[in-house]
Amino acid sequence: MTDYFEVHARDGAARIGELRLSDSVTTPAVVDDVLADAGSLWATERELPDGSDDVLTVLPHRSLPAGSADEVRESFAVDYPDMDFPSAAVVTADTADDYGADAYVLSDAQGFVGHARAFRDNVIEAKENLPADTALMLSGVATPRNVSLLVYAGVDLVDETLARARGLEGFYLTSDGEYFLEDLDELPCACEACRKPASEFTRADAADHNANALRAELARVRRRVRDGRLRDYVEGQARHDQWLTALFRRFDQQYSFMEERVPVIRDSELTAASEESIDRVEIQRFADRVTKRYRNRFDNPLVLLPCSAKKPYSESQSHRQFQEAVQYRAHMVSMTSPIGVVPQELELTYPAQHYDSVVTGDWSEDEKSFVAEVLRRYLERNDYPRIIAHLPPGAYTEIVERVADDLDLDVEFTVSEHPTTTESIGNLMRTLDGEPKFTREEREHNVVKALADYQLGPDAGDALFSDVELEMTSRYPKLQVWNDAGVQLATMVPQYGVLSFTLEGAKVWRDSDAPTKTVEIDGFVPHGSVLAPGVVDADADIRPGDEVVVEGPKAFAIGRAEMGGRELIESTRGIGVEIRHVEER
Ligand SMILES: [Zn+2]
């Protein structure tokens, strides 16, 4: 239970929070100014502090060095009473638990910061065991260079201790490195402390600058988190230090920890600029859903196409030419690095229309293997009467040949030199001679079902929509789905490429065989939003951004989750679900 910390926004494990002191502090932040340490119990027995709403009081504690034996930890464990002022408890990953505090300080941070594996293990264990709506603090470890990664891993609070200490030792810290003071003939910064000639710059000035640089970096990180773009930044930032690169990769290996926290939809762009981009949750999740949930419903041949820099693909010059040649006689699927394969029905679905990558045509071996693996799984799951590859020579063609060999499939190649030459387009057109066209109705129905598969689970599209005579109004991509009784079930949201349901659609979903994500609430009728304290239970597999059914003794509603399932259950503050439609019971 926390009264003094609230999470307002999430970007993976990183969050924008509010430390609700008399002057509230937006986190992630340095908290030196608002921290009161009641002291260590090693020196003396201490009275419980009186506390105050002005500060975050660190309760009396016994810190143990990193690596202390379990028995030692247990015998020195401190009982933390539940306080009615803002409080922080000192724990280790092993002793992390709900002590009723608003924040938790990991006492052995200095032992694991600098060691990627130990850092990952400690922080993840702590975060799994601490209540989701409390703040996590690491003390004595933050620098301008590492703090974006600390936040990326889920740290909310830090202090200036290390940055200042390094200054007093003669080190000048920046977000990309550190310098000996005496090596600087010019100060690479314009902060208050740096407004003097390098020759007059003292170690005390360096301490001030380092603290300023840490605060500036945190401001940049908060902006990134609000924009949902911290990952893009840390992919570059991690390169400035070996252990940060290692740390970043270690976290990518913790797929379930990250996946639980990364929203399923976002409207910000995703920049795939490094080889690590393949490993990010959004990319892996899309590939996973396309190959495990999505199913092709067209009877036509498959045409594999290269991606375009412009998104959605169908609005690009090249894809317009392909479309004209294909004339609804084939199912168009684009191949792309680093997303994998994108069936035409999912071209708007996050992150298919949101990613931006460097289009050089030169793919690394990792990229080729990834795209080949996705294509292989895709073709194992989906049967086509014919497979046509309208792809440029090089990586694309190599991948298709590799997969066709593996699966023993026949592939017809239609490109000579380049996919958009008159000759190539002519080949594509001719090779589809005699193939029947699908109708606009078929196309639209298949889009809606594909979105349901992708969003809700395998076969969800059929489970929801096969028994009803679907009627569509308005044009793609703003499809509105109605049943034959004239009741609207859902709308396609073009900016994320997902379905949002009406109340009637929510009932169809709930009563179908498709897995439903449900948030159970207390006996009230939510208007606008459901706050976390009103949540009684929630499905653990709910992710931020998921469509959820909300049910309680007094209400039935449909909306979008603002936090994940675990957070919905554990949180005592914050918006849990934004409600779209509600009816009283
Ligand atoms: Zn400065």
PDB file of C-alpha atoms in Angstrom, residues 98-379:
ATOM      1  CA  ASP A  98       6.080  -5.645   0.745  1.00  0.00           C
ATOM      2  CA  TYR A  99       6.876  -3.767   3.970  1.00  0.00           C
ATOM      3  CA  GLY A 100       4.275  -1.107   3.356  1.00  0.00           C
ATOM      4  CA  ALA A 101       6.866   1.462   2.315  1.00  0.00           C
ATOM      5  CA  ASP A 102       6.511   3.817  -0.652  1.00  0.00           C
ATOM      6  CA  ALA A 103      10.047   3.248  -1.893  1.00  0.00           C
ATOM      7  CA  TYR A 104      12.740   0.614  -1.512  1.00  0.00           C
ATOM      8  CA  VAL A 105      16.479   1.154  -1.484  1.00  0.00           C
ATOM      9  CA  LEU A 106      18.652  -1.733  -2.644  1.00  0.00           C
ATOM     10  CA  SER A 107      21.451  -1.654  -0.103  1.00  0.00           C
ATOM     11  CA  ASP A 108      24.052  -3.573  -2.077  1.00  0.00           C
ATOM     12  CA  ALA A 109      23.775  -1.550  -5.308  1.00  0.00           C
ATOM     13  CA  GLN A 110      27.425  -0.556  -5.185  1.00  0.00           C
ATOM     14  CA  GLY A 111      28.324  -4.234  -5.260  1.00  0.00           C
ATOM     15  CA  PHE A 112      26.438  -5.020  -8.477  1.00  0.00           C
ATOM     16  CA  VAL A 113      26.478  -1.807 -10.509  1.00  0.00           C
ATOM     17  CA  GLY A 114      29.278  -2.314 -13.011  1.00  0.00           C
ATOM     18  CA  HIS A 115      28.548  -6.039 -13.337  1.00  0.00           C
ATOM     19  CA  ALA A 116      25.914  -6.697 -15.965  1.00  0.00           C
ATOM     20  CA  ARG A 117      24.741 -10.128 -14.879  1.00  0.00           C
ATOM     21  CA  ALA A 118      24.686  -9.366 -11.155  1.00  0.00           C
ATOM     22  CA  PHE A 119      22.885  -6.093 -11.828  1.00  0.00           C
ATOM     23  CA  ARG A 120      20.242  -7.805 -13.921  1.00  0.00           C
ATOM     24  CA  ASP A 121      19.712 -10.602 -11.403  1.00  0.00           C
ATOM     25  CA  ASN A 122      19.456  -8.260  -8.424  1.00  0.00           C
ATOM     26  CA  VAL A 123      17.222  -5.675 -10.024  1.00  0.00           C
ATOM     27  CA  ILE A 124      14.877  -8.194 -11.612  1.00  0.00           C
ATOM     28  CA  GLU A 125      14.557 -10.226  -8.429  1.00  0.00           C
ATOM     29  CA  ALA A 126      13.869  -7.076  -6.441  1.00  0.00           C
ATOM     30  CA  LYS A 127      11.296  -5.821  -8.936  1.00  0.00           C
ATOM     31  CA  GLU A 128       9.515  -9.174  -9.005  1.00  0.00           C
ATOM     32  CA  ASN A 129       9.238  -9.182  -5.205  1.00  0.00           C
ATOM     33  CA  LEU A 130       8.445  -5.567  -4.484  1.00  0.00           C
ATOM     34  CA  PRO A 131       4.944  -4.154  -5.001  1.00  0.00           C
ATOM     35  CA  ALA A 132       4.642  -2.874  -8.557  1.00  0.00           C
ATOM     36  CA  ASP A 133       3.494   0.573  -7.496  1.00  0.00           C
ATOM     37  CA  THR A 134       6.427   1.430  -5.241  1.00  0.00           C
ATOM     38  CA  ALA A 135       9.595   3.274  -6.216  1.00  0.00           C
ATOM     39  CA  LEU A 136      12.964   1.562  -6.517  1.00  0.00           C
ATOM     40  CA  MET A 137      16.062   3.477  -5.447  1.00  0.00           C
ATOM     41  CA  LEU A 138      19.737   2.808  -6.046  1.00  0.00           C
ATOM     42  CA  SER A 139      22.043   4.933  -3.952  1.00  0.00           C
ATOM     43  CA  GLY A 140      25.660   5.877  -4.607  1.00  0.00           C
ATOM     44  CA  VAL A 141      25.833   4.506  -8.168  1.00  0.00           C
ATOM     45  CA  ALA A 142      24.291   6.948 -10.661  1.00  0.00           C
ATOM     46  CA  THR A 143      26.379   8.811 -13.235  1.00  0.00           C
ATOM     47  CA  PRO A 144      25.285  10.841 -16.247  1.00  0.00           C
ATOM     48  CA  ARG A 145      26.487   7.968 -18.404  1.00  0.00           C
ATOM     49  CA  ASN A 146      24.718   5.048 -16.704  1.00  0.00           C
ATOM     50  CA  VAL A 147      21.505   6.630 -15.434  1.00  0.00           C
ATOM     51  CA  SER A 148      19.469   6.077 -18.628  1.00  0.00           C
ATOM     52  CA  LEU A 149      20.208   2.351 -18.363  1.00  0.00           C
ATOM     53  CA  LEU A 150      19.339   2.334 -14.655  1.00  0.00           C
ATOM     54  CA  VAL A 151      15.964   3.844 -15.515  1.00  0.00           C
ATOM     55  CA  TYR A 152      15.524   1.462 -18.443  1.00  0.00           C
ATOM     56  CA  ALA A 153      15.960  -1.404 -15.971  1.00  0.00           C
ATOM     57  CA  GLY A 154      13.232   0.020 -13.718  1.00  0.00           C
ATOM     58  CA  VAL A 155      15.058   2.293 -11.249  1.00  0.00           C
ATOM     59  CA  ASP A 156      13.022   5.337 -10.162  1.00  0.00           C
ATOM     60  CA  LEU A 157      15.209   7.164  -7.656  1.00  0.00           C
ATOM     61  CA  VAL A 158      18.943   7.868  -7.522  1.00  0.00           C
ATOM     62  CA  ASP A 159      21.227  10.293  -5.713  1.00  0.00           C
ATOM     63  CA  GLU A 160      24.153  12.556  -6.531  1.00  0.00           C
ATOM     64  CA  THR A 161      26.572  10.811  -4.184  1.00  0.00           C
ATOM     65  CA  LEU A 162      28.770   9.095  -6.759  1.00  0.00           C
ATOM     66  CA  ALA A 163      28.672  11.926  -9.310  1.00  0.00           C
ATOM     67  CA  ARG A 164      29.808  14.416  -6.660  1.00  0.00           C
ATOM     68  CA  ALA A 165      32.409  12.084  -5.232  1.00  0.00           C
ATOM     69  CA  ARG A 166      33.910  11.553  -8.684  1.00  0.00           C
ATOM     70  CA  GLY A 167      34.124  15.318  -9.121  1.00  0.00           C
ATOM     71  CA  LEU A 168      36.004  15.721  -5.854  1.00  0.00           C
ATOM     72  CA  GLU A 169      38.378  12.991  -7.047  1.00  0.00           C
ATOM     73  CA  GLY A 170      39.107  15.074 -10.160  1.00  0.00           C
ATOM     74  CA  PHE A 171      36.803  13.467 -12.711  1.00  0.00           C
ATOM     75  CA  TYR A 172      34.543  15.402 -15.049  1.00  0.00           C
ATOM     76  CA  LEU A 173      31.531  13.289 -16.075  1.00  0.00           C
ATOM     77  CA  THR A 174      29.441  13.570 -19.216  1.00  0.00           C
ATOM     78  CA  SER A 175      26.629  11.403 -20.558  1.00  0.00           C
ATOM     79  CA  ASP A 176      29.091   9.665 -22.860  1.00  0.00           C
ATOM     80  CA  GLY A 177      32.231   9.440 -20.765  1.00  0.00           C
ATOM     81  CA  GLU A 178      34.513  10.829 -18.100  1.00  0.00           C
ATOM     82  CA  TYR A 179      37.665  12.947 -18.211  1.00  0.00           C
ATOM     83  CA  PHE A 180      40.532  13.832 -15.902  1.00  0.00           C
ATOM     84  CA  LEU A 181      40.007  17.472 -15.005  1.00  0.00           C
ATOM     85  CA  GLU A 182      43.582  18.325 -15.927  1.00  0.00           C
ATOM     86  CA  ASP A 183      43.078  16.926 -19.446  1.00  0.00           C
ATOM     87  CA  LEU A 184      40.320  19.398 -20.266  1.00  0.00           C
ATOM     88  CA  ASP A 185      41.467  22.529 -22.014  1.00  0.00           C
ATOM     89  CA  GLU A 186      37.862  23.372 -22.728  1.00  0.00           C
ATOM     90  CA  LEU A 187      34.786  22.460 -20.672  1.00  0.00           C
ATOM     91  CA  PRO A 188      32.351  20.505 -22.870  1.00  0.00           C
ATOM     92  CA  CYS A 189      29.254  21.851 -21.109  1.00  0.00           C
ATOM     93  CA  ALA A 190      27.384  25.072 -20.549  1.00  0.00           C
ATOM     94  CA  CYS A 191      25.867  24.443 -17.113  1.00  0.00           C
ATOM     95  CA  GLU A 192      26.099  26.968 -14.277  1.00  0.00           C
ATOM     96  CA  ALA A 193      29.201  25.350 -12.798  1.00  0.00           C
ATOM     97  CA  CYS A 194      31.002  25.335 -16.140  1.00  0.00           C
ATOM     98  CA  ARG A 195      30.700  29.047 -16.804  1.00  0.00           C
ATOM     99  CA  LYS A 196      34.334  29.788 -16.088  1.00  0.00           C
ATOM    100  CA  PRO A 197      37.651  29.127 -17.835  1.00  0.00           C
ATOM    101  CA  ALA A 198      38.970  25.583 -17.603  1.00  0.00           C
ATOM    102  CA  SER A 199      42.066  26.919 -15.843  1.00  0.00           C
ATOM    103  CA  GLU A 200      39.988  28.171 -12.883  1.00  0.00           C
ATOM    104  CA  PHE A 201      37.775  25.102 -12.725  1.00  0.00           C
ATOM    105  CA  THR A 202      38.164  23.295  -9.381  1.00  0.00           C
ATOM    106  CA  ARG A 203      37.231  19.840  -8.158  1.00  0.00           C
ATOM    107  CA  ALA A 204      34.349  21.365  -6.238  1.00  0.00           C
ATOM    108  CA  ASP A 205      33.150  22.846  -9.527  1.00  0.00           C
ATOM    109  CA  ALA A 206      33.500  19.413 -11.108  1.00  0.00           C
ATOM    110  CA  ALA A 207      31.306  17.970  -8.357  1.00  0.00           C
ATOM    111  CA  ASP A 208      28.644  20.593  -9.121  1.00  0.00           C
ATOM    112  CA  HIS A 209      28.921  20.011 -12.850  1.00  0.00           C
ATOM    113  CA  ASN A 210      28.644  16.239 -12.424  1.00  0.00           C
ATOM    114  CA  ALA A 211      25.472  16.670 -10.383  1.00  0.00           C
ATOM    115  CA  ASN A 212      24.085  19.065 -13.000  1.00  0.00           C
ATOM    116  CA  ALA A 213      24.961  16.650 -15.797  1.00  0.00           C
ATOM    117  CA  LEU A 214      23.155  13.852 -13.939  1.00  0.00           C
ATOM    118  CA  ARG A 215      20.032  15.994 -13.571  1.00  0.00           C
ATOM    119  CA  ALA A 216      20.143  17.042 -17.220  1.00  0.00           C
ATOM    120  CA  GLU A 217      20.485  13.459 -18.343  1.00  0.00           C
ATOM    121  CA  LEU A 218      17.512  12.477 -16.168  1.00  0.00           C
ATOM    122  CA  ALA A 219      15.415  15.230 -17.733  1.00  0.00           C
ATOM    123  CA  ARG A 220      16.270  13.821 -21.162  1.00  0.00           C
ATOM    124  CA  VAL A 221      15.386  10.320 -19.980  1.00  0.00           C
ATOM    125  CA  ARG A 222      12.027  11.463 -18.587  1.00  0.00           C
ATOM    126  CA  ARG A 223      11.215  13.048 -21.948  1.00  0.00           C
ATOM    127  CA  ARG A 224      12.125   9.791 -23.681  1.00  0.00           C
ATOM    128  CA  VAL A 225       9.945   7.741 -21.335  1.00  0.00           C
ATOM    129  CA  ARG A 226       6.978  10.061 -21.880  1.00  0.00           C
ATOM    130  CA  ASP A 227       7.469   9.666 -25.632  1.00  0.00           C
ATOM    131  CA  GLY A 228       7.754   5.873 -25.355  1.00  0.00           C
ATOM    132  CA  ARG A 229      11.192   6.109 -26.921  1.00  0.00           C
ATOM    133  CA  LEU A 230      13.688   5.323 -24.179  1.00  0.00           C
ATOM    134  CA  ARG A 231      14.760   2.099 -25.867  1.00  0.00           C
ATOM    135  CA  ASP A 232      15.928   3.881 -29.029  1.00  0.00           C
ATOM    136  CA  TYR A 233      18.053   6.139 -26.845  1.00  0.00           C
ATOM    137  CA  VAL A 234      19.657   3.468 -24.680  1.00  0.00           C
ATOM    138  CA  GLU A 235      20.582   1.392 -27.727  1.00  0.00           C
ATOM    139  CA  GLY A 236      22.975   4.215 -28.565  1.00  0.00           C
ATOM    140  CA  GLN A 237      23.809   5.238 -25.008  1.00  0.00           C
ATOM    141  CA  ALA A 238      24.814   1.711 -23.960  1.00  0.00           C
ATOM    142  CA  ARG A 239      27.675   1.832 -26.444  1.00  0.00           C
ATOM    143  CA  HIS A 240      29.609   4.324 -24.344  1.00  0.00           C
ATOM    144  CA  ASP A 241      30.565   1.705 -21.803  1.00  0.00           C
ATOM    145  CA  GLN A 242      31.235  -2.017 -22.064  1.00  0.00           C
ATOM    146  CA  TRP A 243      29.292  -2.985 -18.988  1.00  0.00           C
ATOM    147  CA  LEU A 244      26.279  -0.978 -20.116  1.00  0.00           C
ATOM    148  CA  THR A 245      26.291  -2.762 -23.493  1.00  0.00           C
ATOM    149  CA  ALA A 246      26.450  -6.057 -21.622  1.00  0.00           C
ATOM    150  CA  LEU A 247      23.712  -4.937 -19.226  1.00  0.00           C
ATOM    151  CA  PHE A 248      21.433  -3.962 -22.053  1.00  0.00           C
ATOM    152  CA  ARG A 249      21.872  -7.358 -23.724  1.00  0.00           C
ATOM    153  CA  ARG A 250      21.303  -9.170 -20.430  1.00  0.00           C
ATOM    154  CA  PHE A 251      17.952  -7.442 -20.124  1.00  0.00           C
ATOM    155  CA  ASP A 252      17.042  -8.416 -23.675  1.00  0.00           C
ATOM    156  CA  GLN A 253      17.606 -12.023 -22.635  1.00  0.00           C
ATOM    157  CA  GLN A 254      14.936 -11.548 -19.925  1.00  0.00           C
ATOM    158  CA  TYR A 255      12.141 -11.565 -22.466  1.00  0.00           C
ATOM    159  CA  SER A 256       9.313 -12.252 -20.033  1.00  0.00           C
ATOM    160  CA  PHE A 257      10.380  -9.493 -17.611  1.00  0.00           C
ATOM    161  CA  MET A 258      10.484  -6.945 -20.414  1.00  0.00           C
ATOM    162  CA  GLU A 259       7.481  -8.278 -22.360  1.00  0.00           C
ATOM    163  CA  GLU A 260       5.242  -7.949 -19.318  1.00  0.00           C
ATOM    164  CA  ARG A 261       6.047  -4.236 -19.237  1.00  0.00           C
ATOM    165  CA  VAL A 262       6.211  -3.130 -22.865  1.00  0.00           C
ATOM    166  CA  PRO A 263       2.929  -1.705 -24.183  1.00  0.00           C
ATOM    167  CA  VAL A 264       1.244  -3.541 -27.059  1.00  0.00           C
ATOM    168  CA  ILE A 265       0.491  -0.319 -28.922  1.00  0.00           C
ATOM    169  CA  ARG A 266       2.175   3.043 -29.181  1.00  0.00           C
ATOM    170  CA  ASP A 267       1.838   5.904 -31.582  1.00  0.00           C
ATOM    171  CA  SER A 268       5.482   6.929 -31.443  1.00  0.00           C
ATOM    172  CA  GLU A 269       7.975   5.894 -34.059  1.00  0.00           C
ATOM    173  CA  LEU A 270      10.288   2.985 -33.348  1.00  0.00           C
ATOM    174  CA  THR A 271      13.803   3.518 -34.628  1.00  0.00           C
ATOM    175  CA  ALA A 272      15.504   0.268 -35.503  1.00  0.00           C
ATOM    176  CA  ALA A 273      19.019   1.517 -35.953  1.00  0.00           C
ATOM    177  CA  SER A 274      21.274  -1.035 -34.294  1.00  0.00           C
ATOM    178  CA  GLU A 275      21.811  -4.754 -34.429  1.00  0.00           C
ATOM    179  CA  GLU A 276      20.151  -5.015 -31.012  1.00  0.00           C
ATOM    180  CA  SER A 277      16.876  -3.699 -32.425  1.00  0.00           C
ATOM    181  CA  ILE A 278      15.945  -7.242 -33.452  1.00  0.00           C
ATOM    182  CA  ASP A 279      15.901  -8.263 -29.801  1.00  0.00           C
ATOM    183  CA  ARG A 280      13.502  -5.648 -28.580  1.00  0.00           C
ATOM    184  CA  VAL A 281      10.144  -6.815 -27.278  1.00  0.00           C
ATOM    185  CA  GLU A 282       8.024  -5.000 -29.869  1.00  0.00           C
ATOM    186  CA  ILE A 283       9.836  -6.731 -32.730  1.00  0.00           C
ATOM    187  CA  GLN A 284       9.896 -10.170 -31.130  1.00  0.00           C
ATOM    188  CA  ARG A 285       6.268  -9.928 -30.073  1.00  0.00           C
ATOM    189  CA  PHE A 286       5.124  -8.991 -33.574  1.00  0.00           C
ATOM    190  CA  ALA A 287       7.060 -11.890 -35.104  1.00  0.00           C
ATOM    191  CA  ASP A 288       5.710 -14.220 -32.452  1.00  0.00           C
ATOM    192  CA  ARG A 289       2.090 -13.222 -32.995  1.00  0.00           C
ATOM    193  CA  VAL A 290       2.348 -13.294 -36.783  1.00  0.00           C
ATOM    194  CA  THR A 291       3.717 -16.831 -36.689  1.00  0.00           C
ATOM    195  CA  LYS A 292       1.577 -18.213 -33.835  1.00  0.00           C
ATOM    196  CA  ARG A 293      -1.708 -16.289 -33.867  1.00  0.00           C
ATOM    197  CA  TYR A 294      -2.272 -14.907 -37.338  1.00  0.00           C
ATOM    198  CA  ARG A 295      -3.688 -17.151 -40.047  1.00  0.00           C
ATOM    199  CA  ASN A 296      -4.049 -16.450 -43.761  1.00  0.00           C
ATOM    200  CA  ARG A 297      -7.668 -16.701 -44.911  1.00  0.00           C
ATOM    201  CA  PHE A 298      -7.208 -16.008 -48.609  1.00  0.00           C
ATOM    202  CA  ASP A 299      -7.323 -18.875 -51.116  1.00  0.00           C
ATOM    203  CA  ASN A 300      -5.132 -16.969 -53.565  1.00  0.00           C
ATOM    204  CA  PRO A 301      -1.417 -17.341 -54.274  1.00  0.00           C
ATOM    205  CA  LEU A 302       1.115 -15.676 -52.008  1.00  0.00           C
ATOM    206  CA  VAL A 303       3.218 -12.808 -53.335  1.00  0.00           C
ATOM    207  CA  LEU A 304       6.262 -11.980 -51.214  1.00  0.00           C
ATOM    208  CA  LEU A 305       7.310  -8.347 -51.566  1.00  0.00           C
ATOM    209  CA  PRO A 306      10.144  -6.166 -50.309  1.00  0.00           C
ATOM    210  CA  CYS A 307       9.246  -3.577 -47.654  1.00  0.00           C
ATOM    211  CA  SER A 308       9.256   0.120 -48.460  1.00  0.00           C
ATOM    212  CA  ALA A 309      10.732   2.980 -46.482  1.00  0.00           C
ATOM    213  CA  LYS A 310       7.332   4.675 -46.484  1.00  0.00           C
ATOM    214  CA  LYS A 311       4.762   3.271 -44.094  1.00  0.00           C
ATOM    215  CA  PRO A 312       2.216   1.899 -44.375  1.00  0.00           C
ATOM    216  CA  TYR A 313       3.665   0.017 -47.313  1.00  0.00           C
ATOM    217  CA  SER A 314       0.511   0.298 -49.401  1.00  0.00           C
ATOM    218  CA  GLU A 315       0.987   4.050 -49.604  1.00  0.00           C
ATOM    219  CA  SER A 316       4.472   3.794 -51.084  1.00  0.00           C
ATOM    220  CA  GLN A 317       5.205   4.287 -54.759  1.00  0.00           C
ATOM    221  CA  SER A 318       6.582   0.764 -55.193  1.00  0.00           C
ATOM    222  CA  HIS A 319       3.692  -0.979 -53.447  1.00  0.00           C
ATOM    223  CA  ARG A 320       1.168   0.963 -55.526  1.00  0.00           C
ATOM    224  CA  GLN A 321       2.846  -0.497 -58.584  1.00  0.00           C
ATOM    225  CA  PHE A 322       2.772  -3.995 -57.059  1.00  0.00           C
ATOM    226  CA  GLN A 323      -0.875  -3.538 -56.152  1.00  0.00           C
ATOM    227  CA  GLU A 324      -1.732  -2.556 -59.706  1.00  0.00           C
ATOM    228  CA  ALA A 325       0.012  -5.608 -61.056  1.00  0.00           C
ATOM    229  CA  VAL A 326      -1.527  -7.978 -58.523  1.00  0.00           C
ATOM    230  CA  GLN A 327      -5.100  -6.653 -58.834  1.00  0.00           C
ATOM    231  CA  TYR A 328      -6.448  -8.533 -55.797  1.00  0.00           C
ATOM    232  CA  ARG A 329      -5.383 -11.867 -57.275  1.00  0.00           C
ATOM    233  CA  ALA A 330      -2.811 -12.654 -54.584  1.00  0.00           C
ATOM    234  CA  HIS A 331      -2.191 -12.265 -50.880  1.00  0.00           C
ATOM    235  CA  MET A 332       0.558  -9.678 -50.455  1.00  0.00           C
ATOM    236  CA  VAL A 333       3.079 -10.234 -47.671  1.00  0.00           C
ATOM    237  CA  SER A 334       6.062  -7.949 -47.149  1.00  0.00           C
ATOM    238  CA  MET A 335       9.439  -9.082 -45.925  1.00  0.00           C
ATOM    239  CA  THR A 336      11.404  -6.659 -43.818  1.00  0.00           C
ATOM    240  CA  SER A 337      14.233  -6.323 -41.394  1.00  0.00           C
ATOM    241  CA  PRO A 338      13.892  -6.179 -38.498  1.00  0.00           C
ATOM    242  CA  ILE A 339      10.161  -6.990 -38.301  1.00  0.00           C
ATOM    243  CA  GLY A 340      10.176 -10.241 -40.276  1.00  0.00           C
ATOM    244  CA  VAL A 341       7.076 -10.703 -42.411  1.00  0.00           C
ATOM    245  CA  VAL A 342       4.023  -8.462 -42.545  1.00  0.00           C
ATOM    246  CA  PRO A 343       0.788  -9.835 -44.081  1.00  0.00           C
ATOM    247  CA  GLN A 344      -1.162  -7.075 -45.819  1.00  0.00           C
ATOM    248  CA  GLU A 345      -3.961  -7.196 -43.221  1.00  0.00           C
ATOM    249  CA  LEU A 346      -1.458  -6.240 -40.493  1.00  0.00           C
ATOM    250  CA  GLU A 347       0.419  -3.471 -42.243  1.00  0.00           C
ATOM    251  CA  LEU A 348      -1.011  -0.864 -39.855  1.00  0.00           C
ATOM    252  CA  THR A 349      -0.560  -2.906 -36.705  1.00  0.00           C
ATOM    253  CA  TYR A 350       2.048  -1.670 -34.252  1.00  0.00           C
ATOM    254  CA  PRO A 351       4.980  -1.627 -34.916  1.00  0.00           C
ATOM    255  CA  ALA A 352       4.605  -2.492 -38.632  1.00  0.00           C
ATOM    256  CA  GLN A 353       3.781   1.069 -39.684  1.00  0.00           C
ATOM    257  CA  HIS A 354       5.772   2.711 -36.876  1.00  0.00           C
ATOM    258  CA  TYR A 355       9.308   1.470 -37.357  1.00  0.00           C
ATOM    259  CA  ASP A 356      12.014   3.223 -39.205  1.00  0.00           C
ATOM    260  CA  SER A 357      15.179   1.449 -40.175  1.00  0.00           C
ATOM    261  CA  VAL A 358      18.176   2.221 -42.284  1.00  0.00           C
ATOM    262  CA  VAL A 359      17.389   0.904 -45.735  1.00  0.00           C
ATOM    263  CA  THR A 360      20.709  -0.021 -47.278  1.00  0.00           C
ATOM    264  CA  GLY A 361      19.735  -3.444 -48.568  1.00  0.00           C
ATOM    265  CA  ASP A 362      22.772  -4.856 -46.773  1.00  0.00           C
ATOM    266  CA  TRP A 363      21.480  -7.130 -44.080  1.00  0.00           C
ATOM    267  CA  SER A 364      23.693  -8.589 -41.390  1.00  0.00           C
ATOM    268  CA  GLU A 365      23.774 -12.344 -40.925  1.00  0.00           C
ATOM    269  CA  ASP A 366      21.679 -11.896 -37.757  1.00  0.00           C
ATOM    270  CA  GLU A 367      19.023 -10.009 -39.680  1.00  0.00           C
ATOM    271  CA  LYS A 368      18.936 -12.603 -42.430  1.00  0.00           C
ATOM    272  CA  SER A 369      18.637 -15.446 -39.934  1.00  0.00           C
ATOM    273  CA  PHE A 370      15.871 -13.655 -38.085  1.00  0.00           C
ATOM    274  CA  VAL A 371      13.797 -12.862 -41.172  1.00  0.00           C
ATOM    275  CA  ALA A 372      14.399 -16.378 -42.542  1.00  0.00           C
ATOM    276  CA  GLU A 373      13.237 -17.937 -39.279  1.00  0.00           C
ATOM    277  CA  VAL A 374      10.056 -15.839 -39.231  1.00  0.00           C
ATOM    278  CA  LEU A 375       9.337 -16.659 -42.877  1.00  0.00           C
ATOM    279  CA  ARG A 376       9.955 -20.355 -42.259  1.00  0.00           C
ATOM    280  CA  ARG A 377       7.494 -20.456 -39.365  1.00  0.00           C
ATOM    281  CA  TYR A 378       5.025 -18.396 -41.340  1.00  0.00           C
ATOM    282  CA  LEU A 379       5.087 -20.797 -44.290  1.00  0.00           C
TER     283      LEU A 379
END
